[in-house]
Coordinates of C-alpha atoms and ligand atoms in Angstrom, one line a residue:
X1 CA 0.0 0.0 0.0
X2 CA 1.0 3.5 -0.6
X3 CA 1.8 5.2 2.7
X4 CA -0.7 7.9 3.6
X5 CA -0.1 11.5 4.0
X6 CA 0.8 12.5 7.6
X7 CA 1.9 15.6 9.5
X8 CA 5.7 16.4 9.7
X9 CA 5.6 17.3 13.4
X10 CA 5.0 15.8 16.8
X11 CA 3.6 17.4 19.9
X12 CA 5.8 18.4 22.8
X13 CA 3.3 20.3 25.1
X14 CA -0.4 20.0 25.5
X15 CA -3.2 22.2 26.9
X16 CA -6.4 20.8 28.5
X17 CA -9.7 21.9 27.0
X18 CA -13.1 21.6 28.6
X19 CA -16.0 19.8 27.0
X20 CA -19.3 21.5 28.2
X21 CA -22.9 20.4 28.0
X22 CA -25.6 21.9 25.7
X23 CA -27.5 23.3 28.7
X24 CA -24.3 25.1 29.8
X25 CA -23.8 26.5 26.4
X26 CA -27.4 27.7 26.0
X27 CA -27.0 29.7 29.2
X28 CA -23.5 31.0 28.3
X29 CA -24.4 32.3 24.8
X30 CA -27.4 34.1 26.2
X31 CA -25.2 35.8 28.8
X32 CA -22.8 36.7 25.9
X33 CA -25.7 38.5 24.2
X34 CA -25.4 36.1 21.3
X35 CA -22.0 37.6 20.4
X36 CA -19.3 34.9 20.2
X37 CA -16.6 37.4 20.9
X38 CA -18.1 37.8 24.4
X39 CA -17.6 34.1 25.3
X40 CA -14.8 33.2 27.7
X41 CA -12.4 30.8 26.1
X42 CA -13.1 28.1 28.8
X43 CA -16.7 28.1 27.4
X44 CA -15.4 27.0 24.0
X45 CA -14.4 23.4 23.1
X46 CA -12.9 23.8 19.6
X47 CA -12.1 27.5 18.9
X48 CA -12.2 28.3 15.2
X49 CA -12.9 32.0 15.8
X50 CA -9.7 32.9 14.1
X51 CA -6.3 31.6 13.0
X52 CA -4.8 34.9 14.1
X53 CA -2.3 34.6 16.9
X54 CA -3.7 31.2 17.9
X55 CA -1.1 29.0 16.3
X56 CA 1.5 26.8 18.2
X57 CA 5.0 28.0 17.9
X58 CA 7.7 25.5 17.3
X59 CA 10.6 24.5 19.6
X60 CA 12.9 26.6 17.5
X61 CA 10.7 29.7 17.9
X62 CA 10.6 29.1 21.6
X63 CA 14.4 28.9 21.6
X64 CA 14.6 32.2 19.8
X65 CA 12.4 33.7 22.6
X66 CA 15.2 33.0 25.0
X67 CA 17.7 34.7 22.8
X68 CA 15.6 37.9 22.5
X69 CA 17.5 41.2 23.0
X70 CA 15.3 43.6 25.0
X71 CA 17.5 46.8 24.4
X72 CA 15.3 49.8 23.8
X73 CA 17.3 50.8 20.6
X74 CA 19.2 48.9 18.1
X75 CA 18.5 45.4 19.6
X76 CA 20.1 42.4 17.9
X77 CA 16.5 41.1 17.6
X78 CA 15.6 44.0 15.4
X79 CA 18.5 43.2 13.0
X80 CA 17.5 39.6 13.0
X81 CA 14.0 40.5 11.9
X82 CA 15.3 43.1 9.4
X83 CA 17.5 40.4 7.8
X84 CA 14.6 37.9 7.6
X85 CA 12.4 40.5 6.0
X86 CA 15.1 41.4 3.5
X87 CA 16.1 37.8 2.7
X88 CA 12.6 36.2 2.6
X89 CA 10.4 39.1 1.4
X90 CA 13.0 41.3 -0.3
X91 CA 12.2 44.7 1.4
X92 CA 15.1 47.0 2.3
X93 CA 13.1 49.0 4.9
X94 CA 10.8 47.9 7.6
X95 CA 9.0 49.1 10.7
X96 CA 7.8 46.7 13.4
X97 CA 4.3 47.3 14.8
X98 CA 2.3 45.5 17.4
X99 CA 0.0 43.8 14.9
X100 CA -1.4 44.1 11.3
X101 CA -4.0 46.9 11.9
X102 CA -1.3 49.0 13.6
X103 CA 0.8 48.7 10.4
X104 CA -2.2 49.9 8.5
X105 CA -2.7 52.8 10.9
X106 CA 0.9 53.9 10.5
X107 CA 1.1 53.5 6.8
X108 CA -2.3 55.1 6.0
X109 CA -1.4 58.0 8.3
X110 CA 1.1 58.8 5.6
X111 CA -0.8 57.8 2.4
X112 CA -4.6 58.2 2.9
X113 CA -6.5 61.5 3.2
X114 CA -10.1 62.6 3.1
X115 CA -11.8 62.0 -0.2
X116 CA -9.3 59.3 -1.4
X117 CA -10.3 56.2 -3.2
X118 CA -8.5 52.9 -2.6
X119 CA -9.2 50.1 -5.0
X120 CA -8.4 46.5 -4.1
X121 CA -9.6 42.9 -3.8
X122 CA -12.1 42.7 -0.9
X123 CA -10.4 44.9 1.6
X124 CA -10.1 43.2 5.0
X125 CA -12.3 44.8 7.8
X126 CA -9.5 46.6 9.6
X127 CA -8.2 47.8 6.3
X128 CA -11.5 49.2 5.3
X129 CA -12.0 50.6 8.8
X130 CA -8.7 52.5 8.6
X131 CA -9.6 53.8 5.1
X132 CA -13.1 54.9 6.1
X133 CA -12.0 56.3 9.5
X134 CA -10.0 58.8 7.3
X135 CA -13.1 59.7 5.3
X136 CA -11.7 57.8 2.3
X137 CA -13.5 55.1 0.3
X138 CA -12.5 51.4 -0.5
X139 CA -13.7 50.0 -3.8
X140 CA -13.8 46.3 -4.2
X141 CA -12.5 45.1 -7.6
X142 CA -12.4 41.3 -6.9
X143 CA -13.4 39.1 -9.8
X144 CA -17.1 38.2 -10.0
X145 CA -16.3 34.4 -9.7
X146 CA -15.4 35.0 -6.0
X147 CA -19.0 35.6 -5.1
X148 CA -20.4 32.3 -6.4
X149 CA -19.5 29.7 -3.7
X150 CA -20.4 26.8 -6.0
X151 CA -18.0 27.8 -8.8
X152 CA -14.6 26.2 -8.8
X153 CA -11.9 28.7 -9.9
X154 CA -8.3 28.3 -8.7
X155 CA -7.7 31.9 -7.9
X156 CA -10.9 33.4 -6.7
X157 CA -9.0 36.1 -4.8
X158 CA -7.9 37.8 -8.1
X159 CA -8.3 41.4 -8.9
X160 CA -10.6 42.1 -11.8
X161 CA -8.2 44.2 -14.0
X162 CA -11.1 45.8 -15.9
X163 CA -12.8 46.9 -12.7
X164 CA -9.5 48.2 -11.4
X165 CA -8.7 50.2 -14.6
X166 CA -12.2 51.7 -14.6
X167 CA -11.6 53.1 -11.0
X168 CA -8.2 54.5 -12.1
X169 CA -9.7 56.1 -15.2
X170 CA -12.6 57.7 -13.3
X171 CA -10.7 58.7 -10.1
X172 CA -7.1 58.8 -11.0
X173 CA -6.0 61.8 -8.8
X174 CA -7.9 60.5 -5.8
X175 CA -6.2 57.0 -5.8
X176 CA -3.1 57.0 -3.4
X177 CA -2.4 53.3 -4.0
X178 CA -3.8 49.9 -5.1
X179 CA -4.1 47.3 -2.3
X180 CA -4.0 43.6 -3.0
X181 CA -4.8 41.2 -0.1
X182 CA -3.0 37.9 -0.3
X183 CA -4.7 35.6 0.3
X184 CA -8.1 37.3 -0.1
X185 CA -9.5 36.7 3.4
X186 CA -12.9 38.3 2.9
X187 CA -13.7 36.4 -0.3
X188 CA -12.9 33.1 1.6
X189 CA -9.2 32.8 2.0
X190 CA -8.9 32.6 -1.8
X191 CA -5.5 33.0 -3.5
X192 CA -4.3 35.6 -6.0
X193 CA -2.3 34.2 -9.0
X194 CA 1.1 35.4 -9.8
X195 CA 0.0 36.3 -13.2
X196 CA -2.7 38.5 -11.6
X197 CA -0.2 40.2 -9.4
X198 CA 1.9 41.0 -12.4
X199 CA -1.1 42.4 -14.3
X200 CA -1.9 44.6 -11.3
X201 CA 1.7 45.8 -11.3
X202 CA 1.4 46.7 -15.0
X203 CA -1.8 48.7 -14.5
X204 CA -0.2 50.4 -11.5
X205 CA 2.8 51.4 -13.6
X206 CA 0.5 52.6 -16.4
X207 CA -1.2 55.0 -13.9
X208 CA 1.8 55.8 -11.8
X209 CA 0.4 54.2 -8.6
X210 CA 2.2 52.3 -5.8
X211 CA 1.0 48.8 -4.9
X212 CA 0.5 47.7 -1.3
X213 CA 0.1 44.1 -0.4
X214 CA -1.9 43.2 2.7
X215 CA 0.1 40.1 3.3
X216 CA -1.2 38.3 6.4
X217 CA -1.4 34.9 4.5
X218 CA 1.2 35.5 1.8
X219 CA 2.8 32.0 2.4
X220 CA -0.5 30.2 1.9
X221 CA -0.9 32.3 -1.3
X222 CA 2.5 31.1 -2.4
X223 CA 1.5 27.5 -1.7
X224 CA -1.6 27.8 -3.9
X225 CA 0.5 29.4 -6.7
X226 CA 2.9 26.4 -6.5
X227 CA 0.1 23.9 -6.5
X228 CA -2.4 25.5 -8.9
X229 CA -0.4 27.8 -11.3
X230 CA 1.4 25.4 -13.5
X231 CA 4.1 27.9 -14.7
X232 CA 5.5 28.1 -11.1
X233 CA 5.1 24.5 -9.9
X234 CA 8.9 24.0 -10.0
X235 CA 9.7 26.9 -7.9
X236 CA 10.1 26.7 -4.1
X237 CA 7.8 28.5 -1.7
X238 CA 10.6 30.9 -0.9
X239 CA 11.2 31.6 -4.6
X240 CA 7.5 32.2 -5.3
X241 CA 7.4 34.5 -2.3
X242 CA 10.2 36.6 -3.8
X243 CA 8.4 36.7 -7.2
X244 CA 5.1 37.8 -5.6
X245 CA 6.6 40.6 -3.6
X246 CA 8.7 41.8 -6.5
X247 CA 5.5 43.3 -7.8
X248 CA 4.8 45.3 -4.7
X249 CA 6.1 48.6 -3.4
X250 CA 4.9 48.2 0.2
X251 CA 3.6 45.4 2.4
X252 CA 1.7 45.4 5.6
X253 CA 1.8 42.3 7.7
X254 CA -0.1 40.7 10.5
X255 CA 2.5 38.3 11.8
X256 CA -0.2 36.5 13.8
X257 CA -1.1 34.5 10.6
X258 CA 1.6 33.1 8.4
X259 CA 4.5 34.0 10.5
X260 CA 3.1 31.8 13.3
X261 CA 3.5 34.1 16.3
X262 CA 1.0 35.1 18.9
X263 CA 1.4 38.9 18.4
X264 CA 3.2 41.2 16.0
X265 CA 3.2 43.0 12.7
X266 CA 5.3 45.1 10.4
X267 CA 5.4 47.3 7.3
X268 CA 7.9 46.4 4.6
X269 CA 8.9 49.2 2.2
X270 CA 11.3 49.9 -0.8
X271 CA 11.2 53.7 -0.5
X272 CA 13.5 55.3 2.0
X273 CA 11.3 58.5 1.8
X274 CA 8.2 56.6 2.7
X275 CA 10.1 54.8 5.5
X276 CA 11.1 58.1 7.0
X277 CA 7.6 59.6 6.8
X278 CA 6.1 56.4 8.3
X279 CA 8.7 56.4 11.1
X280 CA 7.2 59.5 12.5
X281 CA 3.8 57.9 13.0
X282 CA 5.4 54.6 14.1
X283 CA 7.2 56.5 17.0
X284 CA 3.9 58.2 17.9
X285 CA 1.6 55.2 17.8
X286 CA 3.8 52.1 18.3
X287 CA 7.2 52.7 19.7
X288 CA 10.7 53.5 18.6
X289 CA 11.6 52.3 15.1
X290 CA 13.7 49.3 16.3
X291 CA 10.9 47.8 18.3
X292 CA 7.6 49.4 17.4
X293 CA 5.3 47.6 19.9
X294 CA 7.2 44.3 19.9
X295 CA 9.5 42.8 22.5
X296 CA 13.0 41.6 21.3
X297 CA 12.0 38.0 22.0
X298 CA 8.9 38.4 19.9
X299 CA 10.9 39.8 17.0
X300 CA 13.2 36.8 17.2
X301 CA 10.3 34.3 17.2
X302 CA 8.8 36.2 14.2
X303 CA 12.1 36.1 12.3
X304 CA 12.2 32.3 12.8
X305 CA 8.4 32.0 12.0
X306 CA 8.9 33.8 8.6
X307 CA 11.5 31.1 7.7
X308 CA 9.5 28.1 8.9
X309 CA 6.2 29.5 7.6
X310 CA 7.6 29.6 4.0
X311 CA 8.6 25.9 4.1
X312 CA 6.5 23.7 1.8
X313 CA 5.8 20.9 4.4
X314 CA 4.7 23.4 7.0
X315 CA 2.2 24.9 4.6
X316 CA 1.1 21.5 3.3
X317 CA 0.4 20.3 6.9
X318 CA -1.8 23.3 7.5
X319 CA -3.6 23.6 4.2
X320 CA -4.3 19.8 4.2
X321 CA -5.9 20.0 7.6
X322 CA -8.2 22.8 6.4
X323 CA -9.1 20.7 3.4
X324 CA -9.7 17.7 5.6
X325 CA -12.3 19.7 7.5
X326 CA -13.8 20.9 4.1
X327 CA -14.1 17.4 2.7
X328 CA -15.8 16.1 5.9
X329 CA -18.3 18.9 5.7
X330 CA -19.1 18.2 2.1
X331 CA -19.6 14.6 3.0
X332 CA -22.3 15.7 5.5
X333 CA -23.9 17.8 2.8
X334 CA -22.9 21.2 4.3
X335 CA -22.7 23.9 1.6
X336 CA -19.2 25.4 1.7
X337 CA -17.1 27.7 -0.5
X338 CA -15.0 25.7 -3.0
X339 CA -12.2 25.4 -3.6
X340 CA -11.5 25.4 0.2
X341 CA -9.6 28.4 1.5
X342 CA -6.1 28.3 2.8
X343 CA -6.8 29.2 6.5
X344 CA -10.5 28.4 6.8
X345 CA -13.6 26.7 5.6
X346 CA -16.4 29.2 4.7
X347 CA -19.8 27.8 5.1
X348 CA -22.4 29.4 2.8
X349 CA -25.1 30.5 5.2
X350 CA -27.5 31.6 2.5
X351 CA -27.5 28.1 1.1
X352 CA -27.6 26.5 4.6
X353 CA -30.6 28.6 5.8
X354 CA -32.3 29.7 2.6
X355 CA -35.6 30.3 4.4
X356 CA -34.3 33.0 6.6
X357 CA -34.6 36.7 5.4
X358 CA -31.3 38.5 4.9
X359 CA -32.2 41.1 7.5
X360 CA -32.0 38.5 10.3
X361 CA -28.2 38.0 10.2
X362 CA -28.2 34.6 8.8
X363 CA -24.5 33.6 9.2
X364 CA -24.6 34.9 12.8
X365 CA -27.7 32.7 13.5
X366 CA -25.7 29.7 12.1
X367 CA -22.6 30.5 14.2
X368 CA -24.8 30.5 17.3
X369 CA -26.5 27.2 16.4
X370 CA -23.0 25.6 15.9
X371 CA -21.8 26.8 19.2
X372 CA -24.9 25.5 21.0
X373 CA -24.6 22.2 19.2
X374 CA -20.9 21.4 20.0
X375 CA -19.2 24.2 21.7
X376 CA -17.5 25.1 18.4
X377 CA -16.8 28.8 17.9
X378 CA -16.7 30.2 14.4
X379 CA -17.2 33.7 13.2
X380 CA -19.7 35.5 11.0
X381 CA -18.4 37.0 7.8
X382 CA -21.6 38.6 6.6
X383 CA -24.0 41.4 7.2
X384 CA -22.7 42.2 10.8
X385 CA -19.1 42.4 9.6
X386 CA -20.0 44.4 6.5
X387 CA -21.4 47.1 8.9
X388 CA -23.6 50.1 7.9
X389 CA -23.0 52.3 4.9
X390 CA -21.1 55.3 6.3
X391 CA -23.5 57.7 4.5
X392 CA -26.9 56.1 4.6
X393 CA -26.4 54.3 7.9
X394 CA -28.3 51.4 6.5
X395 CA -27.1 47.8 6.7
X396 CA -24.9 46.7 3.8
X397 CA -25.8 43.3 2.5
X398 CA -22.7 41.7 1.2
X399 CA -22.8 39.2 -1.8
X400 CA -21.6 36.5 0.5
X401 CA -23.1 35.6 3.9
X402 CA -20.6 33.2 5.4
X403 CA -19.7 31.4 8.6
X404 CA -16.0 31.1 8.8
X405 CA -14.3 28.2 10.6
X406 CA -10.7 29.3 10.8
X407 CA -8.2 26.6 11.8
X408 CA -5.3 27.7 14.0
X409 CA -1.9 26.5 12.9
X410 CA -0.5 23.3 14.5
X411 CA -3.1 23.6 17.4
X412 CA -5.8 21.0 16.8
X413 CA -5.7 17.4 15.4
X414 CA -7.8 16.0 12.6
X415 CA -9.9 14.3 15.3
X416 CA -11.0 17.8 16.2
X417 CA -11.8 18.6 12.6
X418 CA -14.0 15.4 12.5
X419 CA -15.8 16.6 15.7
X420 CA -16.5 20.0 14.2
X421 CA -17.8 18.5 11.0
X422 CA -20.2 16.2 12.8
X423 CA -21.4 19.1 15.0
X424 CA -22.2 21.2 11.9
X425 CA -23.6 18.2 10.1
X426 CA -26.1 17.8 13.0
X427 CA -27.1 21.5 12.7
X428 CA -27.6 20.9 8.9
X429 CA -29.8 17.9 9.5
X430 CA -32.1 20.0 11.7
X431 CA -31.8 23.2 9.7
X432 CA -35.6 23.4 8.8
X433 CA -36.3 23.7 12.6
X434 CA -34.4 27.0 12.7
X435 CA -37.2 29.3 11.7
X436 CA -36.0 32.8 12.7
X437 CA -32.7 34.7 13.0
X438 CA -31.3 37.5 15.2
X439 CA -31.9 41.2 15.8
X440 CA -29.4 43.9 17.0
X441 CA -30.0 45.4 20.5
X442 CA -26.8 47.6 20.6
X443 CA -23.9 48.4 18.3
X444 CA -20.8 50.5 18.0
X445 CA -20.6 53.1 15.1
X446 CA -17.7 51.3 13.5
X447 CA -16.5 47.7 13.4
X448 CA -19.6 46.8 15.3
X449 CA -19.2 43.0 15.1
X450 CA -16.7 42.9 18.0
X451 CA -19.1 44.3 20.6
X452 CA -22.6 44.0 19.1
X453 CA -25.4 42.8 21.4
X454 CA -28.0 40.6 19.9
X455 CA -31.2 38.7 20.7
X456 CA -33.2 36.0 19.0
X457 CA -36.2 37.2 17.1
Ligands
LIG501 C1 -5.7 39.8 10.3 C2 -5.6 40.6 9.1 C3 -5.4 42.0 9.2 C4 -5.2 42.7 10.6 O1 -4.2 42.2 11.3 P1 -4.2 42.2 12.9 O2 -3.0 41.5 13.3 O3 -5.4 41.4 13.3 O4 -4.4 43.6 13.4 C5 -5.3 42.7 8.1 N1 -5.5 42.1 6.9 C6 -5.7 40.8 6.7 C7 -5.9 40.2 5.4 C8 -5.8 40.0 7.9 O5 -6.1 38.7 7.7

């Protein structure tokens, strides 16, 4: 027999998790005002809220923690990280920040002003938040194929070049940069092809624009390029990573994703002028330019994480586990976004609960049902997250109403994935008995999903 695929790691330390009863969960979720962010982690059995900062660091990363240099200025840890960013990603200048949105805050303080328009592929919520906070506008130029969860397309994260050119033609002087999110989180963890990245570069050059990559899951994107884009199948992940970033002028990074650390971020830049301008804001918001909100030990673990995170087997272990969950869910009839995303499985709530009206927060309703069923915490990527239109203050109904099951890196076993699939399969079997959704009791004016209070209708 051919030997089956298996993970290339073993486990050195474990953490106990508590398995609750349905009665406990009914009480807890009510107390949490039907907002999964309000649950205590002990009230969750399998936590698929996010893959952000929830991964398990390797023994080598933990060793690097011990070698951290905590000097205020010029720490060796800063130079270790600077070298890793230069060698792996190819950027000469960088600023450390405490996480991804802080990188956005610092960078956009330089680049975005009131009235600007920032085209891209399904801007992530914090990215959009930082654009709209500055009274600028984000325009989504993702390809239409991304919005049909039944359609199999290898690069659903791609930018629609015609849509992008249209924005540039109409609003050329208002566009400070083009932003490309790799992988495209909001559209379901879908990758962007290298060909598409090159096409965006060509359009940017034609209109004299800089290109920013929102790079949280760049390594997963490289893995998909290697495995789906034939022309690059022979290149290593590290080679593809270089090729991808060769088409960008700036990158923002949430290191809590593909760099497999619990906290951290940075901005990578080619322009010394931009670096100097951004340094001012980094010092104001984050910290001195050689630590910017990170401890020396964290910068060390991050440098090591960038190296490990761009190794083929590490990515294969991760993406295969996500796909394992996806295949199990398909087996149980659950409608999911295909092809499966790199970091998460996205359940199509509109196809799961077609009888609920869109005004009743369908994906949130499904997230609550899954929690009650098995103590599994996912997250709504739908109307709650899409927030209100800043002008009309009406709910924005996104094309996709999704329940995201994000898988932390190296944290759970496939046995946990099986458990999650059965729990959601059970909800699917009783879906017709879910006859109403949720209503909002209280919400914040921006990024409401974190603190919203809800009730059953
Ligand atoms: C997580 C994420 C961010 C924000 O990063 P934080 O570290 O959570 O602040 C930005 N963009 C994308 C695509 C992300 O996935």
